[in-house]
Coordinates of C-alpha atoms in Angstrom, one line a residue:
X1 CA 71.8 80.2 88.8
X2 CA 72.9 78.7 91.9
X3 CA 76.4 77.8 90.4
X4 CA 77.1 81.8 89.0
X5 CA 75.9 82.9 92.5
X6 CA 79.0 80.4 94.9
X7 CA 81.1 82.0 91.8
X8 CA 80.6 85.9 92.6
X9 CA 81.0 84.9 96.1
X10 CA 84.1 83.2 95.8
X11 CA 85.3 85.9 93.4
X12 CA 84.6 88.7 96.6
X13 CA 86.7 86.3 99.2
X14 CA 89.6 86.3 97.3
X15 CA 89.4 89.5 95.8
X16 CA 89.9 91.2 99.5
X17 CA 92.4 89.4 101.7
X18 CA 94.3 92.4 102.8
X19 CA 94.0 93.9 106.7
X20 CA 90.8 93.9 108.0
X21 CA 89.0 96.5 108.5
X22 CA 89.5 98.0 112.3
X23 CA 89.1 101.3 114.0
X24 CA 89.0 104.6 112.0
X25 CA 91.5 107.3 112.3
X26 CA 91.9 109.2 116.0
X27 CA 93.0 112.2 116.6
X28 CA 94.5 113.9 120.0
X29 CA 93.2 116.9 120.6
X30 CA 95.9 118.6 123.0
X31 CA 99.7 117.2 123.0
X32 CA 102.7 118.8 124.4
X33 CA 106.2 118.5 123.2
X34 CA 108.6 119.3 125.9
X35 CA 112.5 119.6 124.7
X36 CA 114.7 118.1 127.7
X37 CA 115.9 120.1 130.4
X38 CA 119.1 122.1 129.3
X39 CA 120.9 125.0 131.1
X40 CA 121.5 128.0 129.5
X41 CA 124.8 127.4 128.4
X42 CA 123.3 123.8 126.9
X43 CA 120.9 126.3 124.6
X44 CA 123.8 127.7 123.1
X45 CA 124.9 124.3 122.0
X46 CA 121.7 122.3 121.0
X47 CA 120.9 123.3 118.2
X48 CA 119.2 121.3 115.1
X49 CA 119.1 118.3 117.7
X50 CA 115.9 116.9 117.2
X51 CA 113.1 115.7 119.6
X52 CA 109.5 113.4 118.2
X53 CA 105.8 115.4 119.2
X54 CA 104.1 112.9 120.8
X55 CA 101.4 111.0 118.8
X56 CA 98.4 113.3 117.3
X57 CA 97.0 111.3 114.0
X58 CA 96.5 107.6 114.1
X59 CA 95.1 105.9 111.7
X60 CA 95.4 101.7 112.7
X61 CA 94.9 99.9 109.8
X62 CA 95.2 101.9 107.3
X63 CA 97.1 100.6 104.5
X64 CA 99.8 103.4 103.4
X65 CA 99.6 103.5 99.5
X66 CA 100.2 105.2 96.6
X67 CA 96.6 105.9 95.8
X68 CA 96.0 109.3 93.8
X69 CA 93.0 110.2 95.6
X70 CA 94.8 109.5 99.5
X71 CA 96.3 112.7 101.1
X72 CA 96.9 113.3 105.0
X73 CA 97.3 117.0 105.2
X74 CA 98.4 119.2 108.5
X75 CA 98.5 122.6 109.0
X76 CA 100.1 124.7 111.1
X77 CA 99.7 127.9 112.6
X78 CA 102.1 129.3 115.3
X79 CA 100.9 131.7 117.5
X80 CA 104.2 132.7 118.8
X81 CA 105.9 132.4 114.9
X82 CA 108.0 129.9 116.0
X83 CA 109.5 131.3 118.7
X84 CA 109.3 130.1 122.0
X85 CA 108.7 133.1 124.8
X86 CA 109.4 133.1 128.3
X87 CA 106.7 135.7 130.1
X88 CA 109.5 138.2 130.1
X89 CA 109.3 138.7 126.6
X90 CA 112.6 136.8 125.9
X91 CA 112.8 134.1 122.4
X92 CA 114.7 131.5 120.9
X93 CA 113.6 130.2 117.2
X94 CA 112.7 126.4 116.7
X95 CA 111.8 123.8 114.0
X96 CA 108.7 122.5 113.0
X97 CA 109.0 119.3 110.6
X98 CA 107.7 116.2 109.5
X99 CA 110.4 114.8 109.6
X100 CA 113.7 114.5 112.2
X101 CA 116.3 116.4 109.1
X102 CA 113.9 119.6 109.1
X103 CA 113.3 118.5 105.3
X104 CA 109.9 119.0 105.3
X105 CA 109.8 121.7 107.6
X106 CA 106.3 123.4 108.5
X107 CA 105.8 127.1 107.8
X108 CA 103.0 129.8 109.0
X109 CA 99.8 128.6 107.8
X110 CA 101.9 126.5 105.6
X111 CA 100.6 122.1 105.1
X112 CA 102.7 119.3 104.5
X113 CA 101.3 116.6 102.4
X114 CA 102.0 112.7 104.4
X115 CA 101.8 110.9 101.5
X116 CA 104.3 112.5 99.9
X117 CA 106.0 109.7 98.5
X118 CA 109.2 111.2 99.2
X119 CA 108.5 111.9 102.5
X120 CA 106.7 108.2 103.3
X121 CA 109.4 106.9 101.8
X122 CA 111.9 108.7 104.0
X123 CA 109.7 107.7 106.8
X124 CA 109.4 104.5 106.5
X125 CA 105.7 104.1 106.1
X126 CA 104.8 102.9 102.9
X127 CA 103.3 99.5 102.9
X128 CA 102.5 99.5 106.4
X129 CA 99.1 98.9 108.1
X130 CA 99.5 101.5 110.6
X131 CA 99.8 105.0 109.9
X132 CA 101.2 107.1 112.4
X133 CA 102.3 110.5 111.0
X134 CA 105.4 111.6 112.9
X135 CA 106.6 115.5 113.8
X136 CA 109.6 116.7 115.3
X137 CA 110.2 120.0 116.7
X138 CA 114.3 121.2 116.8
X139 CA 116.1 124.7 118.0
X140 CA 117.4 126.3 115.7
X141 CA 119.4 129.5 117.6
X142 CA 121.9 129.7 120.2
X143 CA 121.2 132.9 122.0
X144 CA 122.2 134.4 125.4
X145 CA 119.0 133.4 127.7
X146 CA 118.0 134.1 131.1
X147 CA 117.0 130.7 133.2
X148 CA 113.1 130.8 132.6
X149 CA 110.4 128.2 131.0
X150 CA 109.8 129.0 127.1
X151 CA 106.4 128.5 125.2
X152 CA 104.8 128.3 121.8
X153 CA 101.2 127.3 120.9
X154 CA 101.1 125.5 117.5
X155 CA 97.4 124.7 115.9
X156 CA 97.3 121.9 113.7
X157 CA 94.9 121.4 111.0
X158 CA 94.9 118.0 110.0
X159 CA 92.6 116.7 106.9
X160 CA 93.0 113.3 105.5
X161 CA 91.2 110.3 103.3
X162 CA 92.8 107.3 103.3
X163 CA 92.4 103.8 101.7
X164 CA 91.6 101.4 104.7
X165 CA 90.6 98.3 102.2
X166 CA 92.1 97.7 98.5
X167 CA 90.0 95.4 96.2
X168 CA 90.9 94.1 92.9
X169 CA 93.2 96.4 90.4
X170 CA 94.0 98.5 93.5
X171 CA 90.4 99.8 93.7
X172 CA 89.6 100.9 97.3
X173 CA 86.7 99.6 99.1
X174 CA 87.0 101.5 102.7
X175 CA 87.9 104.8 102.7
X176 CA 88.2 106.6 105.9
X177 CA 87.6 110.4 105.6
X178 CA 88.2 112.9 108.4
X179 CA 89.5 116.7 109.7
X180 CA 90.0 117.6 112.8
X181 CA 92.2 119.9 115.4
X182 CA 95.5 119.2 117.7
X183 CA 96.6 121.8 120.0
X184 CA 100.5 121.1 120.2
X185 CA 102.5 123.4 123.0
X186 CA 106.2 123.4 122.5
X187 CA 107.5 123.9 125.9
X188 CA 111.9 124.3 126.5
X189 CA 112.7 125.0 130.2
X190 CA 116.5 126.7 130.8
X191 CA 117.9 126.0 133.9
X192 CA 120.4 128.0 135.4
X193 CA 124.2 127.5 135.5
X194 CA 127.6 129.0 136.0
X195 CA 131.0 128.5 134.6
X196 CA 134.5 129.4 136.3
X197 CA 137.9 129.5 135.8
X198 CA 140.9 129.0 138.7
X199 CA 144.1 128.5 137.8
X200 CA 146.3 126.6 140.7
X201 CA 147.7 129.0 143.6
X202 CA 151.6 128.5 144.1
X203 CA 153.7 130.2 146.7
X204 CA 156.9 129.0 145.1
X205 CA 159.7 128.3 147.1
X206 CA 161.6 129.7 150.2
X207 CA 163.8 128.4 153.3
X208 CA 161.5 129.5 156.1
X209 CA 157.8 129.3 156.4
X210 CA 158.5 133.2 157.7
X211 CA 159.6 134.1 154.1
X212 CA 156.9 133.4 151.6
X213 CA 155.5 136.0 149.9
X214 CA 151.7 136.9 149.7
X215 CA 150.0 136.0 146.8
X216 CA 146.8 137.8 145.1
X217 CA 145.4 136.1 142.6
X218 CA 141.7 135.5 141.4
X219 CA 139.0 133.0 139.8
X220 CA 137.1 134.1 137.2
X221 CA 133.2 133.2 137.0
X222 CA 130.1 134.2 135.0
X223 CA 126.8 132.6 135.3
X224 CA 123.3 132.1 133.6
X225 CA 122.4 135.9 132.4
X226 CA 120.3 137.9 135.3
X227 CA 121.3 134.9 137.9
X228 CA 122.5 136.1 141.1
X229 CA 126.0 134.1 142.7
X230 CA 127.8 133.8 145.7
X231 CA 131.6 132.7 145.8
X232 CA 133.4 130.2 148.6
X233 CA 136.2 128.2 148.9
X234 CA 135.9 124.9 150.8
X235 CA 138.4 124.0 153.8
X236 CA 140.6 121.7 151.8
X237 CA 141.8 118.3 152.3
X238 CA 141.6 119.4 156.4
X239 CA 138.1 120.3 156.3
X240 CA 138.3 123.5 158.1
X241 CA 139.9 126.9 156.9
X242 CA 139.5 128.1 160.5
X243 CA 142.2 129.4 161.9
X244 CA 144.3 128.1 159.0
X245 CA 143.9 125.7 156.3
X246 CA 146.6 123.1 155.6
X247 CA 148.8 121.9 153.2
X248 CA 150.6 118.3 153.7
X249 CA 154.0 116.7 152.0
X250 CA 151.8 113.2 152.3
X251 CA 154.3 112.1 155.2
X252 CA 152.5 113.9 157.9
X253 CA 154.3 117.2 157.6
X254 CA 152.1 120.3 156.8
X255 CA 152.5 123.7 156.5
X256 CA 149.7 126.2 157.6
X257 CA 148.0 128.8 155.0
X258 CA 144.6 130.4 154.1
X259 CA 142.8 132.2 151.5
X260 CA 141.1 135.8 152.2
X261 CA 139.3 138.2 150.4
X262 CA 140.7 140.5 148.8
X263 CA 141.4 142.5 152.2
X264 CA 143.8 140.0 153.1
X265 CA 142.6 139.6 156.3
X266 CA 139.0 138.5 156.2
X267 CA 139.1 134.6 155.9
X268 CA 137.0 133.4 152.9
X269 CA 135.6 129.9 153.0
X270 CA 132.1 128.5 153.4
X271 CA 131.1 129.8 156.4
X272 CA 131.3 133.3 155.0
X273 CA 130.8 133.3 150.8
X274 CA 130.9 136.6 149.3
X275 CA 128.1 138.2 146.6
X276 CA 129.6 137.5 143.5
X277 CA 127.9 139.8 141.4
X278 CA 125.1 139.0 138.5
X279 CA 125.6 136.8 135.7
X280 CA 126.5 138.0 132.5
X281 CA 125.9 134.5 130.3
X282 CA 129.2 134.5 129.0
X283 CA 130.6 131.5 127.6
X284 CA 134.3 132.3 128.8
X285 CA 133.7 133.7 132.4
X286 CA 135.2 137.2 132.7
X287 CA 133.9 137.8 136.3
X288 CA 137.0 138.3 138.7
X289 CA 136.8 137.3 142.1
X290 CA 140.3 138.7 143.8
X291 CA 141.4 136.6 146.6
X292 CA 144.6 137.3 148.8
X293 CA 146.9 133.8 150.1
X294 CA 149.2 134.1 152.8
X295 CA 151.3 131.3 155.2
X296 CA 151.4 131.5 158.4
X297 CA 154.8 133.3 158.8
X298 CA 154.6 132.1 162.8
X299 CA 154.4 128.7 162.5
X300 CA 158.0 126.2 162.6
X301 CA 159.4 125.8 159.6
X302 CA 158.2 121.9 158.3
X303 CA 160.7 119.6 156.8
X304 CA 161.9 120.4 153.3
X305 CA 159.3 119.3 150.7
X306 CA 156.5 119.9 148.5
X307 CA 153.2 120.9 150.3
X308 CA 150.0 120.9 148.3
X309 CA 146.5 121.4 149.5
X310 CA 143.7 120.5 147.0
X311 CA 140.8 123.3 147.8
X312 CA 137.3 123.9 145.2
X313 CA 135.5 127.3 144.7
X314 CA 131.6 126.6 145.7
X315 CA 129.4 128.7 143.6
X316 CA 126.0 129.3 144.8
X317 CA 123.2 130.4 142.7

């Protein structure tokens, strides 16, 4: 008798010398996903890119089988339909999935099975001893937004039994059995930005500083839709557009000029930007800002030469 009993014990050690046994499954109960910062013109670009939701399900030493009776379930609910909102009422559509290709994407009250083997093998998870089940959360529009933060709530239902412990003839031993409730919030925040167009200024060529023409020209610019802009131009490589700004041959010869609003007489530089106008979004700006150029037909006429002057448009917004 003593002999079958150090037999049936010796048969249980070696029948069981997988993991052992740790902690159970956890679950998070609150988790945000946050996409990173874009501006608005970003949005229009980004998307299908995909970004992980932090960690909600855990399960530490579980061992990811095949077993027919193991399922880790989530479902969703989305109380803004997949769309995240900005408290003005504006929307973009995003992605929901269980994995980074959108594959096994989530839908309204809609579950996705983990052990899947599909899916754990497109995860990577089968075999292991730690079960982490993964979601990602993509954009999947382009629109025209205004600069605001953008929300969604998602509620996750997540159900699972796994086999923590396999015995002999892949019979499990430990099962761990659970439900419970994550409250994921998607959150995008759109900054605001502007684009612009300025082609160079040239005031060709002529014999006397006393004989260059005028030149009106303009920048185009359009910003982040509903953002508000102001337009300068910076001194140039003299620093000051006041009383004139300066263009040089690079031998120490210049040759006196400025830039004005469209007046032609009202010098435009820092020191006095002018209200630009609201932004429309557009990708191609289509905003003119008319300026007026003139040299200063009083000044001695410098050496022979080409004068440049490198000078940027400051937006503010």
């Amino acid at each position: 008798m003593r002999a079958l009993i150090r037999l049936a014990a010796l048969i249980l050690l070696v029948a069981f010398p997988t993991a052992p046994a740790r902690a159970a499954c956890t679950l998070a109960s609150a988790v945000t996903a946050t996409f990173a910062a874009r501006s608005s013109y970003d949005v229009r670009t980004a998307a299908g890119t995909a970004q992980a939701v932090p960690t909600q399900l855990s399960c530490s030493s579980a061992l990811v089988s095949l077993l027919a009776t193991d399922y880790v379930r989530a479902q969703v609910t989305s109380a803004g339909a997949f769309r995240l909102r900005s408290p003005a009422g504006d929307s973009i559509g995003y992605r929901l999935s269980a994995d980074a290709a959108g594959t096994y994407a989530f839908t309204q009250g809609g579950s996705v099975n983990y052990m899947d083997t599909t899916l754990l093998n497109a995860l990577g998870l089968l075999g292991n001893y730690a079960f982490v089940p993964p979601m990602f959360v993509a954009l999947t529009e382009t629109p025209n937004l205004p600069a605001g933060t953008y929300t969604d709530t998602v509620i996750v239902n997540w159900s699972w039994q796994i086999c923590r412990l396999l015995g002999v003839g892949n019979i499990c031993v430990v099962q761990d059995q659970g439900s419970g409730t994550t409250t994921l919030t998607v959150t995008l925040t759109v900054s605001r930005d502007c684009r612009i167009s300025a082609p160079a200024l040239s005031f060709g060529t002529a014999p006397l500083a006393s004989a260059f023409a005028p030149v009106a020209q303009a920048v185009a610019v359009d910003c982040t839709l509903g953002t508000s802009y102001s337009v300068a131009f910076t001194g140039g490589a003299g620093g000051s557009a006041r009383p004139w700004r300066r263009m040089s041959d690079g031998a120490g010869n210049s040759l006196r000029y400025n830039i004005y609003r469209d007046d032609g007489t009202t010098i435009w530089d820092e020191t006095n930007p002018q209200a630009g106008g609201t932004g429309t979004g557009a990708v191609t700006p289509g905003q003119m800002q008319a300026y007026r150029a003139r040299i200063d037909p009083s000044q001695a006429t410098p050496p022979a030469g080409n004068y440049t002057d490198t000078v940027s448009v400051v937006i503010t917004f």
